Amino acid sequence: MFAKLLTIIGLLSATALGYLLITMPPTEAGAMGILAVFLLSYILSVTILTFFIFLCHRILLKLLYSDRTGHVAGDVSVRKAYYYASILALGPVILVSLRSVGQVGVAEFFLVIALLAIGCLYISRQTS
């Protein structure tokens, strides 16, 4: 059920983002248009990353543990993949927003990486 809801939300956000990018020039978008683009791109990134993490984990389990029988520890559900994706999707959005104000550099890049690592560490501790 959660995967179906996430798919519907992802498709709606992709449609809305495509509509905004096609019909509205950046000079006429204003603050609300820019905010909508960042928000919709974040939602779309979360949706794509959730299914990417979930499917990659399933493929790795099949490849690495195909000879073993029984339950393999550390199975990732769609909900847990969503938690990780919600943190990891912040990275590109933060970097694009920093780039738009001309403040992206090596130090800022590593600070964003550190933020994502701390967020993933927090999720791994809370969901275990």
C-alpha positions as a printed NumPy array, in Angstrom:
array([[  0.   ,   0.   ,   0.   ],
       [  2.817,   2.4  ,   0.9  ],
       [  4.606,   1.66 ,  -2.38 ],
       [  1.438,   2.372,  -4.39 ],
       [  0.883,   5.663,  -2.569],
       [  4.507,   6.65 ,  -3.105],
       [  4.242,   5.813,  -6.801],
       [  1.114,   7.935,  -7.217],
       [  2.69 ,  10.881,  -5.382],
       [  5.841,  10.544,  -7.492],
       [  3.887,  10.524, -10.744],
       [  1.838,  13.538,  -9.673],
       [  4.951,  15.479,  -8.699],
       [  6.68 ,  14.558, -11.976],
       [  3.65 ,  15.752, -13.918],
       [  3.436,  19.004, -11.953],
       [  7.186,  19.601, -12.264],
       [  7.075,  18.993, -16.003],
       [  4.136,  21.357, -16.345],
       [  5.929,  24.069, -14.353],
       [  9.163,  23.718, -16.296],
       [  7.434,  23.789, -19.682],
       [  4.878,  26.548, -19.147],
       [  6.577,  28.993, -16.787],
       [  9.785,  30.842, -17.679],
       [ 12.167,  31.353, -14.723],
       [ 11.956,  35.138, -14.981],
       [  8.191,  35.08 , -14.431],
       [  8.086,  32.292, -11.841],
       [  8.718,  34.405,  -8.773],
       [  9.5  ,  33.063,  -5.339],
       [  6.568,  30.654,  -5.205],
       [  7.46 ,  29.157,  -8.578],
       [ 11.07 ,  28.591,  -7.528],
       [  9.927,  27.066,  -4.234],
       [  7.511,  24.787,  -6.095],
       [ 10.28 ,  23.609,  -8.433],
       [ 12.576,  22.773,  -5.507],
       [  9.794,  21.044,  -3.562],
       [  8.576,  18.994,  -6.52 ],
       [ 12.12 ,  18.011,  -7.479],
       [ 12.694,  16.86 ,  -3.885],
       [  9.514,  14.759,  -3.906],
       [ 10.433,  13.244,  -7.267],
       [ 13.976,  12.513,  -6.058],
       [ 12.652,  10.824,  -2.918],
       [ 10.355,   8.62 ,  -4.982],
       [ 13.048,   7.594,  -7.444],
       [ 15.658,   6.995,  -4.738],
       [ 13.244,   4.939,  -2.636],
       [ 12.625,   2.423,  -5.381],
       [ 16.282,   2.521,  -6.473],
       [ 17.497,   1.688,  -2.946],
       [ 14.838,  -0.994,  -2.509],
       [ 15.548,  -2.679,  -5.85 ],
       [ 19.344,  -2.478,  -5.489],
       [ 19.094,  -4.078,  -2.064],
       [ 16.894,  -6.864,  -3.441],
       [ 19.317,  -7.5  ,  -6.315],
       [ 22.315,  -7.588,  -3.976],
       [ 20.534, -10.06 ,  -1.703],
       [ 19.777, -12.303,  -4.676],
       [ 23.365, -12.155,  -5.929],
       [ 25.19 , -12.512,  -2.628],
       [ 22.863, -14.764,  -0.663],
       [ 21.287, -16.915,  -3.375],
       [ 22.941, -20.082,  -2.066],
       [ 21.622, -19.692,   1.49 ],
       [ 18.197, -20.715,   2.647],
       [ 16.1  , -19.069,   5.296],
       [ 15.693, -15.459,   6.296],
       [ 18.584, -13.124,   5.544],
       [ 19.166, -10.515,   8.239],
       [ 19.096,  -6.87 ,   7.294],
       [ 16.215,  -6.939,   4.833],
       [ 15.19 ,  -3.435,   3.748],
       [ 11.492,  -2.662,   3.449],
       [ 10.056,   0.039,   1.217],
       [  9.435,   2.175,   4.301],
       [ 13.063,   1.925,   5.455],
       [ 14.265,   2.681,   1.911],
       [ 11.965,   5.722,   1.994],
       [ 13.61 ,   6.938,   5.202],
       [ 17.064,   6.728,   3.63 ],
       [ 15.845,   8.292,   0.386],
       [ 14.274,  11.231,   2.216],
       [ 17.711,  12.123,   3.586],
       [ 19.713,  11.347,   0.446],
       [ 17.361,  13.371,  -1.78 ],
       [ 18.237,  16.478,   0.194],
       [ 21.797,  16.419,  -1.18 ],
       [ 21.089,  17.408,  -4.793],
       [ 18.448,  19.938,  -3.738],
       [ 20.851,  21.607,  -1.295],
       [ 23.665,  21.637,  -3.87 ],
       [ 21.424,  23.126,  -6.578],
       [ 20.154,  25.793,  -4.196],
       [ 23.728,  26.611,  -3.134],
       [ 24.734,  26.758,  -6.79 ],
       [ 21.9  ,  29.164,  -7.549],
       [ 23.332,  31.689,  -5.078],
       [ 26.92 ,  30.99 ,  -6.142],
       [ 28.077,  29.523,  -2.843],
       [ 29.06 ,  25.978,  -3.762],
       [ 32.68 ,  25.082,  -3.19 ],
       [ 34.749,  22.228,  -1.865],
       [ 33.99 ,  23.035,   1.776],
       [ 30.259,  23.328,   1.171],
       [ 30.249,  20.089,  -0.807],
       [ 31.886,  18.193,   2.057],
       [ 29.518,  19.795,   4.558],
       [ 26.55 ,  18.526,   2.543],
       [ 28.147,  15.056,   2.412],
       [ 28.659,  15.179,   6.197],
       [ 25.021,  16.192,   6.685],
       [ 23.842,  13.261,   4.571],
       [ 26.135,  10.839,   6.423],
       [ 24.865,  12.03 ,   9.813],
       [ 21.275,  11.71 ,   8.612],
       [ 21.831,   8.16 ,   7.345],
       [ 23.572,   7.222,  10.596],
       [ 20.614,   8.583,  12.547],
       [ 18.154,   6.588,  10.446],
       [ 20.176,   3.393,  10.804],
       [ 20.178,   3.786,  14.599],
       [ 16.483,   4.622,  14.846],
       [ 15.201,   1.856,  12.582],
       [ 17.338,  -1.02 ,  13.851]])
